[in-house]
PDB file of C-alpha atoms in Angstrom:
ATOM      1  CA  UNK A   1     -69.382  90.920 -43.460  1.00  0.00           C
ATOM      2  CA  UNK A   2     -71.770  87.875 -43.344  1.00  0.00           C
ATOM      3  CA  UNK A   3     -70.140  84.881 -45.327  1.00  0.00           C
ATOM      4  CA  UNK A   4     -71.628  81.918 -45.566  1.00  0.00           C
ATOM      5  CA  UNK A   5     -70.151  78.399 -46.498  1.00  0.00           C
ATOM      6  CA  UNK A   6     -71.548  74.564 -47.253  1.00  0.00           C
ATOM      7  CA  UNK A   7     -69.505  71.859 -45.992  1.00  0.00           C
ATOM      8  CA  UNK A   8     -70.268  68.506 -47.806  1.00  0.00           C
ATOM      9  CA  UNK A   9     -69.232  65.469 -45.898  1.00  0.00           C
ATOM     10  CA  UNK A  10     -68.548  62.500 -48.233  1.00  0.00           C
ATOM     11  CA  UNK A  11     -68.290  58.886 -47.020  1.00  0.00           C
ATOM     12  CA  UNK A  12     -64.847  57.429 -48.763  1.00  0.00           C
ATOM     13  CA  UNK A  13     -65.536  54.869 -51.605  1.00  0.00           C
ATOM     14  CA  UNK A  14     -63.643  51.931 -51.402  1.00  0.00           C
ATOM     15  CA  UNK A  15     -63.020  48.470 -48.841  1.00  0.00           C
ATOM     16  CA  UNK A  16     -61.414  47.054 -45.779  1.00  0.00           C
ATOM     17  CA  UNK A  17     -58.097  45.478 -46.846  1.00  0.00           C
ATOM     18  CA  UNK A  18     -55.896  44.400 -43.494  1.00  0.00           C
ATOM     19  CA  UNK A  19     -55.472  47.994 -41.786  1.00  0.00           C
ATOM     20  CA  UNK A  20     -56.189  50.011 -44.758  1.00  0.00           C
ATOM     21  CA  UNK A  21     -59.437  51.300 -46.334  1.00  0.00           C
ATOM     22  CA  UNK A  22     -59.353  52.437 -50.375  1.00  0.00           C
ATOM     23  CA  UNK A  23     -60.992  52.216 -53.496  1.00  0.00           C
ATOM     24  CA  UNK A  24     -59.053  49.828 -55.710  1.00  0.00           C
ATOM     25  CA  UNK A  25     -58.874  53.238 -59.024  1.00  0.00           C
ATOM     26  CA  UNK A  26     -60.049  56.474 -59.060  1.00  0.00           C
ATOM     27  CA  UNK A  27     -59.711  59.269 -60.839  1.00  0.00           C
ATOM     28  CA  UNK A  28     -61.002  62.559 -62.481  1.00  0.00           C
ATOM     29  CA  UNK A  29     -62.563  62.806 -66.337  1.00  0.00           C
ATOM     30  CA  UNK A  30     -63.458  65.460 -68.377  1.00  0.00           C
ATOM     31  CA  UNK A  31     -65.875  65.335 -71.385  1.00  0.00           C
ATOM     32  CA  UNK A  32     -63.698  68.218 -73.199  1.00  0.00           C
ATOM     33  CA  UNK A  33     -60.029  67.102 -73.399  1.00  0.00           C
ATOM     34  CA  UNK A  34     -57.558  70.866 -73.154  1.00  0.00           C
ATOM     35  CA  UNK A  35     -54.451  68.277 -72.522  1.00  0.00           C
ATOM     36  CA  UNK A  36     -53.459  66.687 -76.728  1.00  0.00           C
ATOM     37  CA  UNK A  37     -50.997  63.993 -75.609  1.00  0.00           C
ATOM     38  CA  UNK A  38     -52.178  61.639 -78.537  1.00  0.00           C
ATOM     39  CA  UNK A  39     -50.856  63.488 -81.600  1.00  0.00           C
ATOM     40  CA  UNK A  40     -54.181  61.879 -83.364  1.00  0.00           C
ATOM     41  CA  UNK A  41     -56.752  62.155 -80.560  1.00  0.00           C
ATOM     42  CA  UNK A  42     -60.329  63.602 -80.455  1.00  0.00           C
ATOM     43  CA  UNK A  43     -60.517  66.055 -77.436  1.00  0.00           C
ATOM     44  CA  UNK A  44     -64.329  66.353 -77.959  1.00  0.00           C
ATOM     45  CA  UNK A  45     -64.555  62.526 -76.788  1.00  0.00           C
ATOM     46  CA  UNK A  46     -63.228  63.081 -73.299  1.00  0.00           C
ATOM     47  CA  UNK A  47     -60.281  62.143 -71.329  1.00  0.00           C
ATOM     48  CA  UNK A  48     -59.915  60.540 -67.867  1.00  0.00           C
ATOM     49  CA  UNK A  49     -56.680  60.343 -65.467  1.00  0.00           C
ATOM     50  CA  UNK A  50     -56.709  57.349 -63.534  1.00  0.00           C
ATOM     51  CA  UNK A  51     -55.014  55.812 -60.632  1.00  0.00           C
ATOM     52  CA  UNK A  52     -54.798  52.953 -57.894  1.00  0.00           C
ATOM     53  CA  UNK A  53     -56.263  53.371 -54.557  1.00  0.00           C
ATOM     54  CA  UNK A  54     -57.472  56.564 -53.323  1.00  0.00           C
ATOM     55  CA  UNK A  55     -58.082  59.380 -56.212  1.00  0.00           C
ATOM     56  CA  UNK A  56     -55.412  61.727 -54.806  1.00  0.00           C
ATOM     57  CA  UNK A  57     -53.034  60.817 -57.191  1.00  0.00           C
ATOM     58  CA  UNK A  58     -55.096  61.563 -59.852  1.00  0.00           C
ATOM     59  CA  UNK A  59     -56.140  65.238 -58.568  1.00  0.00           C
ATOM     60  CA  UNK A  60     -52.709  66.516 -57.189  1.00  0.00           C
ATOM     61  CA  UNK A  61     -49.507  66.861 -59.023  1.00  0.00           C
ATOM     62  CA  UNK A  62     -46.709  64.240 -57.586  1.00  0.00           C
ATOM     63  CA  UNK A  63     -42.995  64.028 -58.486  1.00  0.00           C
ATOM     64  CA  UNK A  64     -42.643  60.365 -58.807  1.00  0.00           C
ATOM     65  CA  UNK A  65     -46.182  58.876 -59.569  1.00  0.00           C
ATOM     66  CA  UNK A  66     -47.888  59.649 -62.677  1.00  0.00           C
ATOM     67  CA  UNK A  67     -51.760  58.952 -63.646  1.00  0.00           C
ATOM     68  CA  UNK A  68     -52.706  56.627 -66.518  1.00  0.00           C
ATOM     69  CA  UNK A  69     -53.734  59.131 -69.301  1.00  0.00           C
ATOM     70  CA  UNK A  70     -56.553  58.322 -70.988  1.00  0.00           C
ATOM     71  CA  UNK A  71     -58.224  59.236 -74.642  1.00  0.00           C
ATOM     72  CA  UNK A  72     -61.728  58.072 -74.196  1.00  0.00           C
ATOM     73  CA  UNK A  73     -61.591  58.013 -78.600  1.00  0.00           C
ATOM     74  CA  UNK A  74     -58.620  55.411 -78.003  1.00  0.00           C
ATOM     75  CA  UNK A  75     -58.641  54.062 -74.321  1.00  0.00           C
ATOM     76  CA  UNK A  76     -56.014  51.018 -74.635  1.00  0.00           C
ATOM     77  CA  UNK A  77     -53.471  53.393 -76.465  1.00  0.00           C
ATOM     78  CA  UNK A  78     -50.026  54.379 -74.279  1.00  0.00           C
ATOM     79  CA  UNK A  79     -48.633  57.856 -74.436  1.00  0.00           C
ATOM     80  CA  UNK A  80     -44.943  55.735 -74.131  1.00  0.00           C
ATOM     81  CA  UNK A  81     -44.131  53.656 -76.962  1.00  0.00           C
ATOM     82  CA  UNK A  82     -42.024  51.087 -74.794  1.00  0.00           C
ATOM     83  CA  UNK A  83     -42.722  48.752 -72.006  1.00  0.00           C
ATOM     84  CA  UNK A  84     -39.615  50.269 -70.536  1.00  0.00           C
ATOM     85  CA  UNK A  85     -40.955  54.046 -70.513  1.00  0.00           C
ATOM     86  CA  UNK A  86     -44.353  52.732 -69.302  1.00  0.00           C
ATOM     87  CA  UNK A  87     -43.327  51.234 -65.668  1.00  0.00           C
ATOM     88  CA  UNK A  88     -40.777  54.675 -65.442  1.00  0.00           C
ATOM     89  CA  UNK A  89     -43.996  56.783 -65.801  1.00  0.00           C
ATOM     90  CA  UNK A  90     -46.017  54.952 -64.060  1.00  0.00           C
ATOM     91  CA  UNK A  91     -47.804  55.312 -60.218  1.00  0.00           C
ATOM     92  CA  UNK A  92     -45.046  53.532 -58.259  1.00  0.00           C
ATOM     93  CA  UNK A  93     -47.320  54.014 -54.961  1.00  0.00           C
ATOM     94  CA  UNK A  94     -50.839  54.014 -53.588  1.00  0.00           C
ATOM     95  CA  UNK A  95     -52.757  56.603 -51.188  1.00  0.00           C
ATOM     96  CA  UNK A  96     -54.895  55.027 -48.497  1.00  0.00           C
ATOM     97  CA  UNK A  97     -56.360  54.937 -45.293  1.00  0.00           C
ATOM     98  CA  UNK A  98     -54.489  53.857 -42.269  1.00  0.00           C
ATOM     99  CA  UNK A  99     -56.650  52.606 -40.026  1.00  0.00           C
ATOM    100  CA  UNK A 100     -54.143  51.386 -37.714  1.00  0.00           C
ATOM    101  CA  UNK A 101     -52.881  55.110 -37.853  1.00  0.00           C
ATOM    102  CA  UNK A 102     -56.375  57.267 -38.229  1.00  0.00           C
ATOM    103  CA  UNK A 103     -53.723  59.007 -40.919  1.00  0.00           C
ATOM    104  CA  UNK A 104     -53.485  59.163 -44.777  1.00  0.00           C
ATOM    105  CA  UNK A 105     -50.639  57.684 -46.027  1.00  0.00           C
ATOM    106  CA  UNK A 106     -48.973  56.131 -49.261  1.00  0.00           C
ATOM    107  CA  UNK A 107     -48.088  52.688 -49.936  1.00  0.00           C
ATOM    108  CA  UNK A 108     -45.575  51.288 -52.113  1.00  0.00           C
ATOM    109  CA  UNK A 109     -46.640  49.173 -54.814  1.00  0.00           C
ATOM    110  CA  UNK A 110     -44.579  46.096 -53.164  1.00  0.00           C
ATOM    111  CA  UNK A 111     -46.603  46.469 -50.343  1.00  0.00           C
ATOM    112  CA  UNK A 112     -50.031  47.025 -51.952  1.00  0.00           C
ATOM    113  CA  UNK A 113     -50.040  44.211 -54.073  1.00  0.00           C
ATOM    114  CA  UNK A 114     -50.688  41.367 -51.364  1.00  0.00           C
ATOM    115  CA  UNK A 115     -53.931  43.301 -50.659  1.00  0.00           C
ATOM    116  CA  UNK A 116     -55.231  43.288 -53.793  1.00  0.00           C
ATOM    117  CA  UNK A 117     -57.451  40.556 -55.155  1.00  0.00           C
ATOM    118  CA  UNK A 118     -56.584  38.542 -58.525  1.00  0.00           C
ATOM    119  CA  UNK A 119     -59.319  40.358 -60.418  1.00  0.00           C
ATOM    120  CA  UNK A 120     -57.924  43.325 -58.997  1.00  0.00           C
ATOM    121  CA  UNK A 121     -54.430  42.970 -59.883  1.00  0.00           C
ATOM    122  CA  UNK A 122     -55.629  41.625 -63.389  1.00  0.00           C
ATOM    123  CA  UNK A 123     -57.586  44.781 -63.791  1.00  0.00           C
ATOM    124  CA  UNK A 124     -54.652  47.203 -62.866  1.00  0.00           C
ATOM    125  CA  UNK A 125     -51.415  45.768 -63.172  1.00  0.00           C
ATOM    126  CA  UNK A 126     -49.132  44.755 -65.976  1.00  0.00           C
ATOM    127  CA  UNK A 127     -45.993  42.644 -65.945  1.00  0.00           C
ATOM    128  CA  UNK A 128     -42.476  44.197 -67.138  1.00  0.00           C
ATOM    129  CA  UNK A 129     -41.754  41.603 -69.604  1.00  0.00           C
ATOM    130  CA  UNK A 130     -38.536  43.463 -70.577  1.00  0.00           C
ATOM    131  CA  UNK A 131     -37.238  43.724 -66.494  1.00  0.00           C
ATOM    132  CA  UNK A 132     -38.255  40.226 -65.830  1.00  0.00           C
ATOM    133  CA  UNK A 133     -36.409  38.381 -68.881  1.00  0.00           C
ATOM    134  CA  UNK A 134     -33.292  40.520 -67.211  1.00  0.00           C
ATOM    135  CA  UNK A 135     -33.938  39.201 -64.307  1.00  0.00           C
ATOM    136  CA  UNK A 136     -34.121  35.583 -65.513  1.00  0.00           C
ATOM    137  CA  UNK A 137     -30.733  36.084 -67.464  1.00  0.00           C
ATOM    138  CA  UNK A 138     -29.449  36.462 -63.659  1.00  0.00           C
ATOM    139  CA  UNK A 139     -31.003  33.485 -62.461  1.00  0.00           C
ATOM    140  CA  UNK A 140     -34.399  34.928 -60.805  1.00  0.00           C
ATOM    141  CA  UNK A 141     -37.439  34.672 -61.744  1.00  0.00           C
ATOM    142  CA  UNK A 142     -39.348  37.092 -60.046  1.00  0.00           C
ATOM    143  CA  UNK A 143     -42.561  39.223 -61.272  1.00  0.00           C
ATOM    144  CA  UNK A 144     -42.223  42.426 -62.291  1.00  0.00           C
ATOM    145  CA  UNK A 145     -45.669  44.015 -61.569  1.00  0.00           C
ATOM    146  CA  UNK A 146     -46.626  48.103 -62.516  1.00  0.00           C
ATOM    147  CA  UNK A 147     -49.978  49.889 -62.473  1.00  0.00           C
ATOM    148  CA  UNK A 148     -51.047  50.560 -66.032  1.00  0.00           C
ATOM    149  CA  UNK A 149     -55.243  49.829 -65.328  1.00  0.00           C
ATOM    150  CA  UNK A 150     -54.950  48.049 -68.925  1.00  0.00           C
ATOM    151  CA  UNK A 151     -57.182  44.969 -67.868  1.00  0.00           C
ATOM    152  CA  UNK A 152     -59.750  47.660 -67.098  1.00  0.00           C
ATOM    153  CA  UNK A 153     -59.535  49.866 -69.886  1.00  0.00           C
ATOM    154  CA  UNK A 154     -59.977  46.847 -71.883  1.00  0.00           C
ATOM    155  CA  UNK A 155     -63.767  46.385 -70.944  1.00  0.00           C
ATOM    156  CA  UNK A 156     -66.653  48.123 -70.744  1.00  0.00           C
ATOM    157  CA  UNK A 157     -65.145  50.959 -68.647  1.00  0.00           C
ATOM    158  CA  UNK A 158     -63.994  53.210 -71.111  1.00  0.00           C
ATOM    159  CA  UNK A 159     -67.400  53.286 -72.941  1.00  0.00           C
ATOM    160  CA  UNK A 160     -69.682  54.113 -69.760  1.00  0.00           C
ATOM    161  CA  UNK A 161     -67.627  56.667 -68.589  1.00  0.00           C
ATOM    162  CA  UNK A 162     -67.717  58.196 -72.188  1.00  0.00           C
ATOM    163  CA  UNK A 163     -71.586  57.862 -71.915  1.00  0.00           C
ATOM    164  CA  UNK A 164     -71.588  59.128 -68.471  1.00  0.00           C
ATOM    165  CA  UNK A 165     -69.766  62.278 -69.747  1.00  0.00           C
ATOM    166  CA  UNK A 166     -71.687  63.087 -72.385  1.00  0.00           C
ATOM    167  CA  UNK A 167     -75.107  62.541 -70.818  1.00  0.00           C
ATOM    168  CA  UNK A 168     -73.843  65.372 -68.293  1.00  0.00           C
ATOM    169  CA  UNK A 169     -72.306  67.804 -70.282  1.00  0.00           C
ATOM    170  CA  UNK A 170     -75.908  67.687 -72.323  1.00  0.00           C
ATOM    171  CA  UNK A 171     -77.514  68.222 -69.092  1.00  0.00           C
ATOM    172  CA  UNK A 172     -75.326  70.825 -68.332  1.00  0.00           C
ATOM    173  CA  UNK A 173     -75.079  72.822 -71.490  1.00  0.00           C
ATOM    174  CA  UNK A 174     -71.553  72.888 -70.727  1.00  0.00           C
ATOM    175  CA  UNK A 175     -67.897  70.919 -70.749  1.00  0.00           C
ATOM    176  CA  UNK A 176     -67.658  69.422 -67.262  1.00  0.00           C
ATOM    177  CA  UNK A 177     -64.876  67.462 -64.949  1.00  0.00           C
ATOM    178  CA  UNK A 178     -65.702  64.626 -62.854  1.00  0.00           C
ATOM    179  CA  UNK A 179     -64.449  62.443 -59.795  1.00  0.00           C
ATOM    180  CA  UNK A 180     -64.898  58.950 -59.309  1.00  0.00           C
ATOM    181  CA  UNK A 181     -64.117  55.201 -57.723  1.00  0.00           C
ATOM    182  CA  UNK A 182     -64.261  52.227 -59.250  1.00  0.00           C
ATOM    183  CA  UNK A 183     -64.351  48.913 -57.471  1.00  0.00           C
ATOM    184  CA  UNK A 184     -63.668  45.332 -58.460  1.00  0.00           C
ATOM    185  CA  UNK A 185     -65.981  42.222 -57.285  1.00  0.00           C
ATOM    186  CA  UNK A 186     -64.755  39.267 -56.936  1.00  0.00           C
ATOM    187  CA  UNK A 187     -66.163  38.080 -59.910  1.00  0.00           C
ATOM    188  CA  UNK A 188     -64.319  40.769 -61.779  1.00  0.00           C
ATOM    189  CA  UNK A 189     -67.754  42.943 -62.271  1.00  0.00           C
ATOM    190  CA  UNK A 190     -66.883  46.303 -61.512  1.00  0.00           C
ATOM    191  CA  UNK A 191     -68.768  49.056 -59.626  1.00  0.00           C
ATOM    192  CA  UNK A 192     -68.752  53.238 -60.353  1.00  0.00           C
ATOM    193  CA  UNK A 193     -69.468  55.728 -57.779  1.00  0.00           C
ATOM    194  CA  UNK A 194     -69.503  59.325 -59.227  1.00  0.00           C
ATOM    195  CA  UNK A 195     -67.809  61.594 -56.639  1.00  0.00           C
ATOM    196  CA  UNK A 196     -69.027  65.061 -58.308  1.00  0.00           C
ATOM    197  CA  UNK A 197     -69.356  66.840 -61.241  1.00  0.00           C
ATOM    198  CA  UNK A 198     -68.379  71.030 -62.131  1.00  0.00           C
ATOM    199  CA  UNK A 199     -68.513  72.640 -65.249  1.00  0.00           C
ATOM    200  CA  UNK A 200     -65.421  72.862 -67.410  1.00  0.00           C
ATOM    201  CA  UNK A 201     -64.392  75.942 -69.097  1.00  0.00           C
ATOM    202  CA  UNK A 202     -62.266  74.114 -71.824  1.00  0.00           C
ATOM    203  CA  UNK A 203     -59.400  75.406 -73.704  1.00  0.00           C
ATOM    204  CA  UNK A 204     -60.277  74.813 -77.629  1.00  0.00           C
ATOM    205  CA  UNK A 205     -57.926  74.462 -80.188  1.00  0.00           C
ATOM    206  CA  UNK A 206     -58.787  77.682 -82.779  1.00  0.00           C
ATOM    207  CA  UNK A 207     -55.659  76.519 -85.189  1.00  0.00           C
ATOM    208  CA  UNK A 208     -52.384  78.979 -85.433  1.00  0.00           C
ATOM    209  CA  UNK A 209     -52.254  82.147 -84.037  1.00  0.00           C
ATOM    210  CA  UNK A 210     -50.300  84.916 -86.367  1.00  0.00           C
ATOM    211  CA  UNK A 211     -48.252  87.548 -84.590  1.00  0.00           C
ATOM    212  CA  UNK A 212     -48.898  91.378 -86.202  1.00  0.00           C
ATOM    213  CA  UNK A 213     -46.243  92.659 -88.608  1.00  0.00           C
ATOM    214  CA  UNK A 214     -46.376  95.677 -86.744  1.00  0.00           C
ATOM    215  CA  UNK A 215     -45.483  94.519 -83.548  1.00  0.00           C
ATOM    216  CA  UNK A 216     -41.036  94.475 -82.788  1.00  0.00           C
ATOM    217  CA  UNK A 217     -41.009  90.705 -81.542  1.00  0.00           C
ATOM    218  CA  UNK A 218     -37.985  88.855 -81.867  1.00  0.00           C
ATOM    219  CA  UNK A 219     -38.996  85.049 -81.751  1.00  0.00           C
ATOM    220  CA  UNK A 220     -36.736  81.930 -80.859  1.00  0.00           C
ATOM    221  CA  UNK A 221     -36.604  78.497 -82.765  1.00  0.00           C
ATOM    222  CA  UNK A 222     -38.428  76.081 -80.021  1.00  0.00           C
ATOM    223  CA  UNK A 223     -38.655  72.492 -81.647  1.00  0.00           C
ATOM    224  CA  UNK A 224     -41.454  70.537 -81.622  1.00  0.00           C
ATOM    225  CA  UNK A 225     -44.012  70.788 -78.721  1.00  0.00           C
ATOM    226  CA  UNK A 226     -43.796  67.855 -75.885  1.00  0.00           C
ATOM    227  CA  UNK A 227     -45.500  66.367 -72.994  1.00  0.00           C
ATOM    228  CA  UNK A 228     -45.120  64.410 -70.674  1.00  0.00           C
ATOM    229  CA  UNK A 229     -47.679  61.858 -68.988  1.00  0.00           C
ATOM    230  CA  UNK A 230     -49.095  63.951 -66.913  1.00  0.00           C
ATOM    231  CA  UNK A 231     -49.326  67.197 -69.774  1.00  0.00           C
ATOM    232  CA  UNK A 232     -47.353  69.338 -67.408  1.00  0.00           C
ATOM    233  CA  UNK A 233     -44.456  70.017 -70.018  1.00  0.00           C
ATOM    234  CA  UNK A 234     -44.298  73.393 -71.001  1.00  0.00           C
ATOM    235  CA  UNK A 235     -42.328  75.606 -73.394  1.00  0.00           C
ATOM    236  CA  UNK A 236     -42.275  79.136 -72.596  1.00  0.00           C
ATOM    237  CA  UNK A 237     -41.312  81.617 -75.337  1.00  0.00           C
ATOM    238  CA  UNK A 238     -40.425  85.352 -75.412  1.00  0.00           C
ATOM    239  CA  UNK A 239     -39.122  87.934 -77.179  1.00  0.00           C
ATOM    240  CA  UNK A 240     -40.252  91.424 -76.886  1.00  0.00           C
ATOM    241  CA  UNK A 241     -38.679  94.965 -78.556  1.00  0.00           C
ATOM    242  CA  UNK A 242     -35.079  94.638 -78.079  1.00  0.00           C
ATOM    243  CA  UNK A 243     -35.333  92.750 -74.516  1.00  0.00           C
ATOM    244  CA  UNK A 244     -34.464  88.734 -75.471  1.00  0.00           C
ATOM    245  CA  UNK A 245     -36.169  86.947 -72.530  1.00  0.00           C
ATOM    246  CA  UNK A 246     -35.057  83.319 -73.720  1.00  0.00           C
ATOM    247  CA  UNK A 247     -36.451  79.943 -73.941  1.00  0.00           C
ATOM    248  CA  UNK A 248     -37.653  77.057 -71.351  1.00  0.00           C
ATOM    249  CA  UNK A 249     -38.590  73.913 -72.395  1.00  0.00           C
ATOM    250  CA  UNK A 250     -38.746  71.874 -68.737  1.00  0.00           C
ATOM    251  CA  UNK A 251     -41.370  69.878 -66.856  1.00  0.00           C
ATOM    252  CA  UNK A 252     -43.375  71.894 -64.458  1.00  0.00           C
ATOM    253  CA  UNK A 253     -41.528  71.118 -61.824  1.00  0.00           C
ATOM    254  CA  UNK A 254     -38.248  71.357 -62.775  1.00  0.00           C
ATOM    255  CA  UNK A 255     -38.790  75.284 -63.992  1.00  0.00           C
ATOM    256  CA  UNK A 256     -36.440  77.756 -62.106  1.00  0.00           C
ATOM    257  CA  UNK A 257     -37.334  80.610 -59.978  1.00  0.00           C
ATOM    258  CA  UNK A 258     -36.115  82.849 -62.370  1.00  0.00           C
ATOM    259  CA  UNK A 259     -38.436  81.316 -65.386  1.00  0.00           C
ATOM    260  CA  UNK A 260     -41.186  83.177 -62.793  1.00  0.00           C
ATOM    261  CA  UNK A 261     -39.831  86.634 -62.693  1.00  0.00           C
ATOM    262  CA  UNK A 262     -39.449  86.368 -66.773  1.00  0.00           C
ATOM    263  CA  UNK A 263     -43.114  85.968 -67.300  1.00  0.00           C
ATOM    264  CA  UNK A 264     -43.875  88.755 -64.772  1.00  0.00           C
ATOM    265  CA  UNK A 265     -41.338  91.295 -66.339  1.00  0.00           C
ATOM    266  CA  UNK A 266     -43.172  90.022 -69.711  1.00  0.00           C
ATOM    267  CA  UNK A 267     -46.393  91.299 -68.106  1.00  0.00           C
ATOM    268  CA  UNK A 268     -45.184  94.859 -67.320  1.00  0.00           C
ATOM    269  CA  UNK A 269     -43.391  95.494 -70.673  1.00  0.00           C
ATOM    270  CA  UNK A 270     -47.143  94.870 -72.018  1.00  0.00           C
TER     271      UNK A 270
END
């Protein structure tokens, strides 16, 4: 069997700080949003996930660090509705470069802020007004920084990449996903380098679906739908002839073992 394979070789977007090379955001966008975590939002104007430092964050699920979400109809808008929620869900560290190393790593936040340059850090980071006037009741005054990429979102960036997304889904013919850097002059101009671009077979919304009369389905109360940040909260629902398979409503990472074998016992019975 003769299989044949293209390697592409990319040189890493992004600058020297100290021992570490990385892009100060990155991320991935789409022009067709499948995620609806604005009750209100368009999903034919595109959605980005964006992070600081390397775009890693962005592209692979983590457990404690969480992407800023991003409605390209309403860019500035928060998924959380306090300042408090905000920093919880938030990226609490950054992928780099070690060059010290020649390894990949993550950085705390603590540590990458002394690398960053003001425009940078007024670009990306937001202070916890609500932590820091707790601290000050205790007699410190520190700052409370967290990565929310507000000061960025607040410019032109939004728009372009909106532009840039439509432009190639025309050119296309198609929905497509994108990944990019952004970096920060020291004037605060920034720079975009677009990483790639695939097609994007998107999910649309065709309205309710109605289950057949016919058809012996027992079905459960859920609630209200949710999500998280990151869209990964899912509610899985079944009930089939006279076999009551039950409910889960838990983030993706949190779902049991046993939540597995449900949907593949689901799959036989059909």
């Amino acid at each position: 069997l003769d299989e044949q394979m293209a390697l592409l070789v990319q040189r890493v977007s992004g600058s020297f700080r100290g021992k570490t090379f990385f892009p100060d955001a990155a991320g991935v966008g789409y022009s067709y949003s499948s995620w609806r975590f604005l009750p209100d939002m368009d999903p034919r104007e595109g959605m980005l996930r964006l992070v600081a430092g390397l775009g890693t964050k962005a592209v692979d699920r983590q457990i404690y660090d969480y992407p800023r979400m991003i409605s390209l109809d309403r860019p500035t808008v928060f998924v959380q509705n306090s300042i408090r929620d905000r920093h919880r869900l938030s990226q609490h560290s950054l992928d780099v470069l070690d060059l010290s190393q020649n390894a990949f790593r993550s950085i705390d936040l603590k540590e990458a802020i002394p690398l960053l340059s003001p425009p940078v850090r007024k670009a990306l980071l937001s202070p916890d007004t609500e932590a820091e006037e707790s601290l000050r009741e205790m007699g410190d005054n520190r700052r409370v920084w967290f990565i929310t990429c507000q000061g960025l979102l607040q410019g032109f960036f939004p728009e372009m990449c909106r532009k840039i997304l439509r432009a190639l889904q025309e050119a296309y013919g198609t929905p497509v996903d994108i990944e990019y850097t952004v970096n920060i002059g020291q004037n605060g101009i920034f720079s975009m380098n677009l990483l790639q671009c695939r097609p994007l077979l998107p999910t649309t919304d065709e309205g309710a679906v109605r289950i057949p009369e016919n058809v012996a389905f027992r079905l459960f109360p859920v609630g209200e739908r949710d999500a998280d940040a990151q869209g990964n909260r899912r509610q899985i629902v079944f009930g089939l002839l006279q076999h009551d398979i039950g409910l889960v409503d838990l983030a993706h990472d949190q779902i049991p073992h046993r939540a597995v074998d449900i949907g593949h016992n689901y799959n036989k019975l059909i």
